[in-house]
mmCIF file of C-alpha atoms in Angstrom:
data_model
loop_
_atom_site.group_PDB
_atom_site.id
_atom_site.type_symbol
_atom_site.label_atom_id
_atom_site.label_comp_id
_atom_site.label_asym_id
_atom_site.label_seq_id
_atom_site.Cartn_x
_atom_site.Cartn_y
_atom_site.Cartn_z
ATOM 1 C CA UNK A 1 61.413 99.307 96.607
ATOM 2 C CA UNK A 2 63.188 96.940 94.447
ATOM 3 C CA UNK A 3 66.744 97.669 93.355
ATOM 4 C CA UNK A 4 65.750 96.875 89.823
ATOM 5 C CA UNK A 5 62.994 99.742 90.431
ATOM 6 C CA UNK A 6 65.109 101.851 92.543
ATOM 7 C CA UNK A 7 64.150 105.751 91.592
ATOM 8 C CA UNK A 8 65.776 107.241 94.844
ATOM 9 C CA UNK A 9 68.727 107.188 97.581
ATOM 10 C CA UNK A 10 67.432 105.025 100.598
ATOM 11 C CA UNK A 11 67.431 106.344 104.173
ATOM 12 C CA UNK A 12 68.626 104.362 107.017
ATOM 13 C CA UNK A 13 68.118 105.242 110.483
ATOM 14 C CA UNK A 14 70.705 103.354 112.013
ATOM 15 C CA UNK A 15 74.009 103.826 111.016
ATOM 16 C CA UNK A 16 75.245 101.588 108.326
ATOM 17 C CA UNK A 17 78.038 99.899 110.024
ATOM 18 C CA UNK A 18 75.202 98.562 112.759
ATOM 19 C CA UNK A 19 72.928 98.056 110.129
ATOM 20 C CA UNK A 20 75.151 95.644 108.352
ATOM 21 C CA UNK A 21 77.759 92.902 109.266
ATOM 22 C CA UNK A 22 80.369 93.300 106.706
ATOM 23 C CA UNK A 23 81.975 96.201 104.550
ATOM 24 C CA UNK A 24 82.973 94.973 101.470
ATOM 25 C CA UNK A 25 85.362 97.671 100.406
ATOM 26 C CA UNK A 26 86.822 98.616 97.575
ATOM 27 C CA UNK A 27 90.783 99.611 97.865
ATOM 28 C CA UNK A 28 91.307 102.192 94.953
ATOM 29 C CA UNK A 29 89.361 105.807 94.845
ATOM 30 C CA UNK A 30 87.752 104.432 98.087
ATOM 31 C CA UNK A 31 90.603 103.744 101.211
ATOM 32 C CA UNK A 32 93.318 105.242 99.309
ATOM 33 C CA UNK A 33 94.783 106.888 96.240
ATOM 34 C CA UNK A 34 97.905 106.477 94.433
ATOM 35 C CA UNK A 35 98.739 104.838 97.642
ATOM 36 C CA UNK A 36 97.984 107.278 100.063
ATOM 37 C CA UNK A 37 95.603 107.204 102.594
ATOM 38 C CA UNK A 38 92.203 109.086 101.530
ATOM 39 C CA UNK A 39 90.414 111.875 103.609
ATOM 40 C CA UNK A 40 88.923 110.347 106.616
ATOM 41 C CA UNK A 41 89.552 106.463 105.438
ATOM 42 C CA UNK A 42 91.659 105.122 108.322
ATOM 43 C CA UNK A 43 89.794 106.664 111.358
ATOM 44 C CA UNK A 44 86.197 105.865 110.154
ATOM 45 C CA UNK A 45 87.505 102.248 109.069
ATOM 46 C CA UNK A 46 88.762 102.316 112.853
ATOM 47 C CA UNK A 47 85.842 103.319 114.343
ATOM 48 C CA UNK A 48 83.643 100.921 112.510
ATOM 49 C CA UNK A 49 85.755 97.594 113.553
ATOM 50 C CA UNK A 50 85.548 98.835 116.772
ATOM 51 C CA UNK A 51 82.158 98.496 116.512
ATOM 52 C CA UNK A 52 81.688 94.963 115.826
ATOM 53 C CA UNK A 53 81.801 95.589 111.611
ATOM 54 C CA UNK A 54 83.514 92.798 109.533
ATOM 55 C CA UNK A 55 85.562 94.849 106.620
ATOM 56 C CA UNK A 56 86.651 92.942 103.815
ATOM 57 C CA UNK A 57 88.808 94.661 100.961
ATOM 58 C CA UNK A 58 87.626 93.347 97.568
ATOM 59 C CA UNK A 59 89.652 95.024 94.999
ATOM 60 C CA UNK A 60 89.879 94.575 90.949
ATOM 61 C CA UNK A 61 93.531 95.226 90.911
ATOM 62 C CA UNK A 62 95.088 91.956 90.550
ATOM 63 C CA UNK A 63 99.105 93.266 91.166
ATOM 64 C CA UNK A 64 99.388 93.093 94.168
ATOM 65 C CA UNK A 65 98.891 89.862 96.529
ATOM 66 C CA UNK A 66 96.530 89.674 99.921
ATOM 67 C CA UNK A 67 99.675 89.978 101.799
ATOM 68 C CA UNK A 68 101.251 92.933 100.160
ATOM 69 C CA UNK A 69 97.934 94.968 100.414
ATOM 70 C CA UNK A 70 97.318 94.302 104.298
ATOM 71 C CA UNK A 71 100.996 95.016 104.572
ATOM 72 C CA UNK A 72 100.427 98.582 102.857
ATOM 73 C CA UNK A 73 97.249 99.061 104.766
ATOM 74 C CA UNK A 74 98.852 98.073 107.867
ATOM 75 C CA UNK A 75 101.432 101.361 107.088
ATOM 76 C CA UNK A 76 98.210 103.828 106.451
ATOM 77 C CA UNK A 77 97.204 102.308 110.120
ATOM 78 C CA UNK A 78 94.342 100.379 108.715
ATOM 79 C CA UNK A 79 95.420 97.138 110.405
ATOM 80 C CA UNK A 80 94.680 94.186 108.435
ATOM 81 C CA UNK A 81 95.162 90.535 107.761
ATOM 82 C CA UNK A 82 95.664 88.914 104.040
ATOM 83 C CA UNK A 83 92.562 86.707 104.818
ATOM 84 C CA UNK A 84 90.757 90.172 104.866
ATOM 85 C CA UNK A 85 91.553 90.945 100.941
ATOM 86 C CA UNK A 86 89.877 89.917 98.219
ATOM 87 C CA UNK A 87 91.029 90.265 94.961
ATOM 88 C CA UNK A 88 90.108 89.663 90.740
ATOM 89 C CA UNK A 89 93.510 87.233 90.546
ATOM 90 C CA UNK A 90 91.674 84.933 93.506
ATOM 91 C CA UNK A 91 88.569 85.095 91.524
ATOM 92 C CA UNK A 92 90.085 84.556 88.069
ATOM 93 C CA UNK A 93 92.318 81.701 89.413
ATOM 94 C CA UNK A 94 89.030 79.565 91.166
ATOM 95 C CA UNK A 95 87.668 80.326 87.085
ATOM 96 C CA UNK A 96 90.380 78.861 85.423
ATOM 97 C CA UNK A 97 90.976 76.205 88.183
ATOM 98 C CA UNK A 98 87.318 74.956 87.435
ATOM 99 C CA UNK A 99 87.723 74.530 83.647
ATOM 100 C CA UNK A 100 91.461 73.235 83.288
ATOM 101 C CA UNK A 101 93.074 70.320 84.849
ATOM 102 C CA UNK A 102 95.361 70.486 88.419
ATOM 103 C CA UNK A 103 98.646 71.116 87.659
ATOM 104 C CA UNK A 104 97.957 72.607 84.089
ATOM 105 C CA UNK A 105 100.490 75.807 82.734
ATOM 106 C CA UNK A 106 98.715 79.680 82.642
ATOM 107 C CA UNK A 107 100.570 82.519 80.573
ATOM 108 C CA UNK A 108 100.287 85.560 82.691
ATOM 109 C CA UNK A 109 100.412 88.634 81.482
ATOM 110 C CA UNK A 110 100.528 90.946 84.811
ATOM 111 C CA UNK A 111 102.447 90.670 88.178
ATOM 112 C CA UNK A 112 102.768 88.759 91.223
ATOM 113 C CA UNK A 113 99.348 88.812 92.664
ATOM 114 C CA UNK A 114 97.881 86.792 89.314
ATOM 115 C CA UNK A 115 101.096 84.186 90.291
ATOM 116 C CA UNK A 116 100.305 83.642 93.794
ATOM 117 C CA UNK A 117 96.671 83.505 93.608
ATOM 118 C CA UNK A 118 96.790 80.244 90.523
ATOM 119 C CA UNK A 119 99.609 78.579 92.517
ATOM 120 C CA UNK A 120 97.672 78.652 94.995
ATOM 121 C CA UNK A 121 94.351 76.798 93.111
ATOM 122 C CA UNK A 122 97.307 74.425 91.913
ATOM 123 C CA UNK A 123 97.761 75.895 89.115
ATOM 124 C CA UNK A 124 101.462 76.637 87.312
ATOM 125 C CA UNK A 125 102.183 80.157 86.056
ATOM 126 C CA UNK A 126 104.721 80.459 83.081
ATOM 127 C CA UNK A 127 106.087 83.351 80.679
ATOM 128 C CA UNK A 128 106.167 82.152 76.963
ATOM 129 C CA UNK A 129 103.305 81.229 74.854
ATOM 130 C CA UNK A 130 105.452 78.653 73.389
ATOM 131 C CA UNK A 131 105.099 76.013 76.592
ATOM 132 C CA UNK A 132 104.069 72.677 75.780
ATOM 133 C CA UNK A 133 100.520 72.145 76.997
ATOM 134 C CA UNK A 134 99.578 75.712 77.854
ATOM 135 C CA UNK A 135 95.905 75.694 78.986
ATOM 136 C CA UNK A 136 95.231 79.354 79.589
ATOM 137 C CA UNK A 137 96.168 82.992 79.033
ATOM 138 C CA UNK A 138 95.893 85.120 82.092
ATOM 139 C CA UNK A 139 95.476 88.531 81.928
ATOM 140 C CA UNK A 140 95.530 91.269 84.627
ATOM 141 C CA UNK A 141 96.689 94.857 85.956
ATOM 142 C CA UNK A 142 100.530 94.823 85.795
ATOM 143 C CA UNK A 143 101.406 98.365 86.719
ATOM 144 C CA UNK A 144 102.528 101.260 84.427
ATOM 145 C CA UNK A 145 105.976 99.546 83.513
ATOM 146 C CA UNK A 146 104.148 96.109 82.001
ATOM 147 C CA UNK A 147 106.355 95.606 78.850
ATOM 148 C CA UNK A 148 104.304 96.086 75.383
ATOM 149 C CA UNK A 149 105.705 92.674 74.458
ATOM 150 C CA UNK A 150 103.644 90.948 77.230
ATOM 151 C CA UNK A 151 100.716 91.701 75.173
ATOM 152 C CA UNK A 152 101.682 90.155 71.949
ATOM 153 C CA UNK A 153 102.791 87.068 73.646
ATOM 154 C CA UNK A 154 98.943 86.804 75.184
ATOM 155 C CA UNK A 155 98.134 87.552 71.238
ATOM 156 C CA UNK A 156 100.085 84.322 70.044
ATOM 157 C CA UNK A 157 98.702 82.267 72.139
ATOM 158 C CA UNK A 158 95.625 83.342 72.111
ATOM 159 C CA UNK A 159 95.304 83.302 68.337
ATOM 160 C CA UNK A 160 96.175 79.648 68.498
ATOM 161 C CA UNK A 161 93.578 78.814 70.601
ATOM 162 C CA UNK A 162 94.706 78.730 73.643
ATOM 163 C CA UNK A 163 91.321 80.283 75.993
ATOM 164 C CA UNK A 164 91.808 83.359 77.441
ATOM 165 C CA UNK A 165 90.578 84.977 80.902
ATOM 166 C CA UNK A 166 90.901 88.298 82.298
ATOM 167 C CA UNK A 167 91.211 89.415 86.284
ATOM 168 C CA UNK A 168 88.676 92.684 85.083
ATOM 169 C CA UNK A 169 87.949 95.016 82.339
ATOM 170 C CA UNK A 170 88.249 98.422 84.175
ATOM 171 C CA UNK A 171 89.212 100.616 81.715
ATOM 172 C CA UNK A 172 90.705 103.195 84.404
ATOM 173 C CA UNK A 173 92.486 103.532 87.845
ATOM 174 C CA UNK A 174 92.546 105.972 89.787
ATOM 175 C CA UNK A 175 96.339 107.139 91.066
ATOM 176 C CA UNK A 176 97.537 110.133 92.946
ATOM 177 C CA UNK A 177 97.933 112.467 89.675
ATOM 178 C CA UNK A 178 94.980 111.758 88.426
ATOM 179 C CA UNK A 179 92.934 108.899 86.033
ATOM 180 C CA UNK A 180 95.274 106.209 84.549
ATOM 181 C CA UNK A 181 94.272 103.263 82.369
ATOM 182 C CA UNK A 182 93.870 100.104 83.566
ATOM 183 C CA UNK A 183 93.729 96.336 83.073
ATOM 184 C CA UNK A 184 90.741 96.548 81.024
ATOM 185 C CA UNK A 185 92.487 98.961 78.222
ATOM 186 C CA UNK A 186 95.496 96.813 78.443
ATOM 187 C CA UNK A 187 92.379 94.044 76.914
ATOM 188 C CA UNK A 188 91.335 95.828 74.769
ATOM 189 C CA UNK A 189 94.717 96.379 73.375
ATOM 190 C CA UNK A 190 95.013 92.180 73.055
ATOM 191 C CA UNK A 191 91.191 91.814 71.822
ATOM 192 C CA UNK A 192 92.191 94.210 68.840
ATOM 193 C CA UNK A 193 95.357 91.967 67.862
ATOM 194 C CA UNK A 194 93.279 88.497 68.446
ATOM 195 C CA UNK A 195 89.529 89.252 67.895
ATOM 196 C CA UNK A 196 88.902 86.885 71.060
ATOM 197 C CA UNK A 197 86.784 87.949 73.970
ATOM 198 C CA UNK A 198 87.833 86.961 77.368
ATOM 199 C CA UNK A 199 85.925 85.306 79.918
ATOM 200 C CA UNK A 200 86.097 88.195 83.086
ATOM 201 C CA UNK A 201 86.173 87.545 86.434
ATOM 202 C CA UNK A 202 85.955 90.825 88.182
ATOM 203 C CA UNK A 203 83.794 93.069 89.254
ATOM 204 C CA UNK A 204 80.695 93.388 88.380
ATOM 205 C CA UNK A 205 80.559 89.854 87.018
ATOM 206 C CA UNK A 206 79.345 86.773 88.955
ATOM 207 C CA UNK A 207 82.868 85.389 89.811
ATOM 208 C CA UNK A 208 84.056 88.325 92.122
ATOM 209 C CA UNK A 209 80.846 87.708 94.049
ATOM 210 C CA UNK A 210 81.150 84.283 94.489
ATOM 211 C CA UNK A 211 84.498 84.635 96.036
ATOM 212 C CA UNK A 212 84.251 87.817 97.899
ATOM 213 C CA UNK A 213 80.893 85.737 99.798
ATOM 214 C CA UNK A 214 83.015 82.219 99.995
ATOM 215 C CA UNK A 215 85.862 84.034 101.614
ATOM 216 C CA UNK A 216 84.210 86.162 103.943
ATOM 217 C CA UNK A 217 80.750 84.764 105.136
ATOM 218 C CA UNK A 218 79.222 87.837 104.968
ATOM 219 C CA UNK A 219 75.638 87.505 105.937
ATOM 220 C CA UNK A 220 74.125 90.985 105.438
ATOM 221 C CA UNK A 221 76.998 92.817 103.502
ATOM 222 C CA UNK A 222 77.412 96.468 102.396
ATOM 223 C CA UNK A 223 79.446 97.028 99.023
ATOM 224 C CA UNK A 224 81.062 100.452 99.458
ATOM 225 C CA UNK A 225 82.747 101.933 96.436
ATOM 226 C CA UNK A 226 83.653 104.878 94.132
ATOM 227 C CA UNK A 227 82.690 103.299 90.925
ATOM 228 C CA UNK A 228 79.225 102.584 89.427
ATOM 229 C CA UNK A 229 80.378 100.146 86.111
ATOM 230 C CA UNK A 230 82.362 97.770 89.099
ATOM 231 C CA UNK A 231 81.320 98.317 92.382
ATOM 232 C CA UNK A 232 77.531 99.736 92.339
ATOM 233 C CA UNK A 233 77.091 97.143 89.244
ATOM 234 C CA UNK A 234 78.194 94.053 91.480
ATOM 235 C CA UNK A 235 76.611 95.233 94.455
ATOM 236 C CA UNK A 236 73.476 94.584 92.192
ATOM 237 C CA UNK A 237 73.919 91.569 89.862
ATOM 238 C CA UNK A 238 75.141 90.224 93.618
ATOM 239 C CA UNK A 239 71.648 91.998 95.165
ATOM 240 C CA UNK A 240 73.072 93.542 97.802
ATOM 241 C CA UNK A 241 73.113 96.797 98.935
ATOM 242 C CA UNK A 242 76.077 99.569 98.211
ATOM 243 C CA UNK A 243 77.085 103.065 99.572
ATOM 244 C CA UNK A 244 78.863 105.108 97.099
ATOM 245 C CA UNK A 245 81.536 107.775 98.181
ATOM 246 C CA UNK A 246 82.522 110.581 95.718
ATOM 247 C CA UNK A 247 86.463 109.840 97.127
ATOM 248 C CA UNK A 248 87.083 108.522 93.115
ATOM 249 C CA UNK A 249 86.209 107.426 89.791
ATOM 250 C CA UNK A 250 82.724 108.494 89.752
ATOM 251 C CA UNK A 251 81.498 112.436 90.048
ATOM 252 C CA UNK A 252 77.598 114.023 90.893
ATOM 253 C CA UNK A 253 76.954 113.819 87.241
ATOM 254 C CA UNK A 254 77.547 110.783 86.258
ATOM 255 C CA UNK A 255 75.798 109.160 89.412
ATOM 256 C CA UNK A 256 72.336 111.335 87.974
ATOM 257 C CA UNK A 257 72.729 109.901 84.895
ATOM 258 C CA UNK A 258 72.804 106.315 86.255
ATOM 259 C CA UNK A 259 70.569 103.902 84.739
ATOM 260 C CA UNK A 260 69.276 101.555 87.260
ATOM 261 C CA UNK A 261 72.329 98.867 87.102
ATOM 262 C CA UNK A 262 74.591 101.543 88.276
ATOM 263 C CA UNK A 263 72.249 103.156 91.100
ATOM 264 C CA UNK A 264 73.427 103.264 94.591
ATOM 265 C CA UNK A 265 71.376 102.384 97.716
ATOM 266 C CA UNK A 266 73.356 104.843 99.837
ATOM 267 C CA UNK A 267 75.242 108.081 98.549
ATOM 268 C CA UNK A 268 78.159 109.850 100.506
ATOM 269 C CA UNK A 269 80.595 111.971 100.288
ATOM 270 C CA UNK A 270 83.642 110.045 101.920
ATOM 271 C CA UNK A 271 83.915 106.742 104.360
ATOM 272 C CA UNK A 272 82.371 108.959 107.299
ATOM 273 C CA UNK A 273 78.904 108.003 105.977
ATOM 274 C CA UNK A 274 80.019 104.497 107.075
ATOM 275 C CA UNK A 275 79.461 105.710 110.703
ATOM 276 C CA UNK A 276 75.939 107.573 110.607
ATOM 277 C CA UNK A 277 72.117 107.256 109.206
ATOM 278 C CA UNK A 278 71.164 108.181 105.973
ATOM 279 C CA UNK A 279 68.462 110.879 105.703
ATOM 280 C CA UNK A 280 65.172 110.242 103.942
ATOM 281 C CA UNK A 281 64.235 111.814 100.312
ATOM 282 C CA UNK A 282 60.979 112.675 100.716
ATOM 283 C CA UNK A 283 58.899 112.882 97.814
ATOM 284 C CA UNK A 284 56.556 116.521 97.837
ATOM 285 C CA UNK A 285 53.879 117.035 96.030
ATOM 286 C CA UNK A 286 52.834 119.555 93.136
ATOM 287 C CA UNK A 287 51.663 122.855 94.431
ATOM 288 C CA UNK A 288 52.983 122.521 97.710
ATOM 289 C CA UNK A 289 55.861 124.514 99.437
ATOM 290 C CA UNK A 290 58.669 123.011 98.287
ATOM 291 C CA UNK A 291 57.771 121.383 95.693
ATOM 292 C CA UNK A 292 59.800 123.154 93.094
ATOM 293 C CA UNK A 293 62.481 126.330 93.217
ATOM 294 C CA UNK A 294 59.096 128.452 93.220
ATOM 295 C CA UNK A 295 56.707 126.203 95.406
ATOM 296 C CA UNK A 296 54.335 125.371 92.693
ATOM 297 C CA UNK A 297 53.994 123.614 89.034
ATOM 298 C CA UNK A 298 56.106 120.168 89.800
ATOM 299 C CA UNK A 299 56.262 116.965 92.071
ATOM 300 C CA UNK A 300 59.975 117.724 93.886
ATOM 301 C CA UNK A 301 61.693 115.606 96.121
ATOM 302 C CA UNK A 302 63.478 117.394 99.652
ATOM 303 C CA UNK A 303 66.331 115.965 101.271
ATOM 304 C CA UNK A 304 67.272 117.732 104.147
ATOM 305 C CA UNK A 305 67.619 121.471 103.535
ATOM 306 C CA UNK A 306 67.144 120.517 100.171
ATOM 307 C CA UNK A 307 64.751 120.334 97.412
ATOM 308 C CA UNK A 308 64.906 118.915 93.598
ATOM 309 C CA UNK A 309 62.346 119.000 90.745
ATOM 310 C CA UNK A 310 63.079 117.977 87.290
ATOM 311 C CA UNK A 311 61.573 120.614 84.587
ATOM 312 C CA UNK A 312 61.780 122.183 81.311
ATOM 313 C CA UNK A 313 64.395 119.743 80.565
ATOM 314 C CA UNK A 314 66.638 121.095 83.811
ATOM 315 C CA UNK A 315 67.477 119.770 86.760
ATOM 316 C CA UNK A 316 66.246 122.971 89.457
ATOM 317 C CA UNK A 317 67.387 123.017 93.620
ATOM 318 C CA UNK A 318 66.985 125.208 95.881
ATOM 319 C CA UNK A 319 67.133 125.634 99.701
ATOM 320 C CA UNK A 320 63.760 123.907 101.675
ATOM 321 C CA UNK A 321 62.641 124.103 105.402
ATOM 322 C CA UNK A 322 63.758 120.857 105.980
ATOM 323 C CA UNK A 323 66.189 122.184 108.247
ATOM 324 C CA UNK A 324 69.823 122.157 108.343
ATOM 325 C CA UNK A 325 71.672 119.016 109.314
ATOM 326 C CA UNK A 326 75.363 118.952 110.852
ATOM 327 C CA UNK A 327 75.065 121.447 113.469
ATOM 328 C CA UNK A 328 74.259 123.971 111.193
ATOM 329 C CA UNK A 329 76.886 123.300 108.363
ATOM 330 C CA UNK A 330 74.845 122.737 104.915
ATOM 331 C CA UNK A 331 75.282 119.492 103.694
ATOM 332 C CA UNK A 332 75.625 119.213 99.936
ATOM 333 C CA UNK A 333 75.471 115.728 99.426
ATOM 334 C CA UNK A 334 71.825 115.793 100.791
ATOM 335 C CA UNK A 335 71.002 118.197 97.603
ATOM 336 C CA UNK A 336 72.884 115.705 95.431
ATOM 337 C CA UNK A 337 70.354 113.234 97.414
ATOM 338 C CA UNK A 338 67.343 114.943 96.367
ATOM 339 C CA UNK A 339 68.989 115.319 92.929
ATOM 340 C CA UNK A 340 69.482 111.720 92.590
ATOM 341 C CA UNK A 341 65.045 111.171 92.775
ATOM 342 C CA UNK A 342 64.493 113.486 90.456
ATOM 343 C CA UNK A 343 66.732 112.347 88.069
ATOM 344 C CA UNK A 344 66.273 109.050 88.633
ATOM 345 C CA UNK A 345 62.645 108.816 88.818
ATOM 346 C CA UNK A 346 62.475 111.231 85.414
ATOM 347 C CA UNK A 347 64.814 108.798 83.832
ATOM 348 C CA UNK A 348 63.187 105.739 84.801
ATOM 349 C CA UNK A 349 64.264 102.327 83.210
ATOM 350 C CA UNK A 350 66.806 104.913 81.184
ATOM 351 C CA UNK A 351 69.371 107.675 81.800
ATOM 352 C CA UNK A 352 68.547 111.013 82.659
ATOM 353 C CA UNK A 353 69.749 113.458 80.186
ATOM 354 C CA UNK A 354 68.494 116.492 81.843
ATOM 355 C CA UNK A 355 70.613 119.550 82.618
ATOM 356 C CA UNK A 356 72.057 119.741 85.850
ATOM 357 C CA UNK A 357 74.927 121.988 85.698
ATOM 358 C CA UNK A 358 73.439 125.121 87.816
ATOM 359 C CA UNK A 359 72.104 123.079 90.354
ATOM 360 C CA UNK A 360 75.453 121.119 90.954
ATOM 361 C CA UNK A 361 77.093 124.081 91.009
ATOM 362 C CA UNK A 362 75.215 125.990 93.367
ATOM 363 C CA UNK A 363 76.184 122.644 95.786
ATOM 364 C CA UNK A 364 80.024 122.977 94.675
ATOM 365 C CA UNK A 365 79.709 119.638 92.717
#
């Protein structure tokens, strides 16, 4: 199965930090949360170097530098080296470095981890749009307390000319109250005042790639994130595979209504599903048990204990005789599993618009 084609979770049956050499991880909604460790992060992270598993950090947040984030993942007990982060202000500042001469001035509007990252591609960061011989506007994630001014002095100098890049457009960020903007709404707030479009850097484009894969040597990576418009959406344009965990941005519903650009390879529930196989979603026919809530009338897919057919313009689950896995304990992300191919395969090329509310709730998604 292609990814462009892909109508259905994969199964693996080794576990997915033997199956691959490298993690590539995303920081936010994924390790941690308004800068606390998430459920389970730090001792299947552990467990997985252990094992031989490269893990990379590739994050979209462009604040802080690779030294402050291994320092802050060091304190969560994640231990980890600033050659081990990658993030948008390294891939932005390789962007501009390759269209503007050595030595040239970049505006930045954001903090220290956009300044570190162009000195070090040779480039000079400055404040005012009114330096002589300004060659770029830099734009990333500056924290909640950026001033509003920053952003008209990116409009001036935009609005003369001056090009303009951006670290990523991610219009949110997850924190520990809740869903906060991010970099990309702060863009949106300069595109408005300038009517310029920036070139992007981060994830999902092309640029974020390139670095994460020039930094790390990753041979047979796994992207593993929380968000399908970023990570999922890289892990494809890059054609790689991805596990996403419902630890952030993204909930069950949205990830059914995924068209194929934003479809997972693997789907878990937290950074546990690092450390095991994935279970097949076995496609069962019309008429046969299980192959609907009452046996008969629709093609279902059965994952696990699971089984999911797409009818009447619902989304219907119920309970197979696949067995129960985890000693016993019902496992709702294989239902979401089994979800995922019907919706997905119903949908096809599209998004699935079908209702899925009773069957999500019945798996306390």
């Amino acid at each position: 199965m292609t990814r462009q084609s892909r109508t259905s979770p994969a199964g693996s049956e080794r576990s997915l930090h033997q199956a691959y050499d490298t993690a590539l991880l995303d920081l936010d909604g994924v390790v941690y949360a308004g800068g606390e460790a998430i459920a389970h992060a730090v001792e299947s992270l552990a467990a997985a170097r252990t094992d031989g598993m490269h893990l990379a950090y590739v994050t979209n947040n462009a604040l802080r530098t690779p030294d402050a984030v291994a320092e802050h993942l060091g304190e969560l007990g994640i231990p980890t080296e600033a050659g081990e982060v990658i993030t948008s202000a390294q891939a932005v500042a390789r962007l501009i470095a390759e269209q503007v001469e050595p030595g040239s001035k970049v505006l930045v509007i954001g903090g220290e981890g956009l300044r570190v990252a162009l000195r070090e591609r040779g480039l000079v960061p400055v404040d005012s749009a009114e330096e002589e011989g300004l060659a770029a506007v830099v734009q990333g994630y500056g924290g909640p307390d950026l001033p509003w001014g920053r952003f008209a002095e990116a409009s001036y100098a935009i609005n003369r000319g001056v090009p303009w890049y951006a670290s990523n457009t991610d219009l949110t960020i997850p924190g520990a109250r809740g869903i906060a903007p991010g970099n990309g709404a702060a863009v949106e707030v300069v595109r408005i005042a300038t009517g310029a479009e920036p070139q992007v850097a981060g994830k999902p484009l092309p640029p974020m790639h390139r670095e994460t894969v020039l930094r790390t040597g990753a041979k047979r990576p796994l992207v593993v994130g929380d968000r399908l418009d970023t990570d999922i959406e890289g892990a494809f344009n890059g054609e790689v595979d991805s596990l996403l965990v419902l630890t952030g941005v993204t909930d069950a519903a949205q990830l059914l209504r995924a068209e194929p650009k934003y479809r997972p390879t693997y789907v878990d529930r937290d950074l546990r599903g690092m450390l095991t196989g994935q279970p097949e979603v076995v496609a069962v026919g019309a008429g046969t048990d299980g192959g609907g809530p009452d046996g008969a009338g629709a093609a279902g897919f059965r994952c696990g204990r699971w089984t999911a057919v797409a009818r009447d313009g619902v989304l219907e689950l119920r309970g197979g005789d696949g067995g129960e896995r985890d000693g016993g304990e019902t496992d709702a992300v294989d239902g979401l599993r089994a979800l995922c191919a019907a919706a997905w395969t119903q949908a096809g090329d599209g998004s699935c618009g079908l209702d899925a509310g009773k069957a999500l709730a019945s798996l306390g998604l």
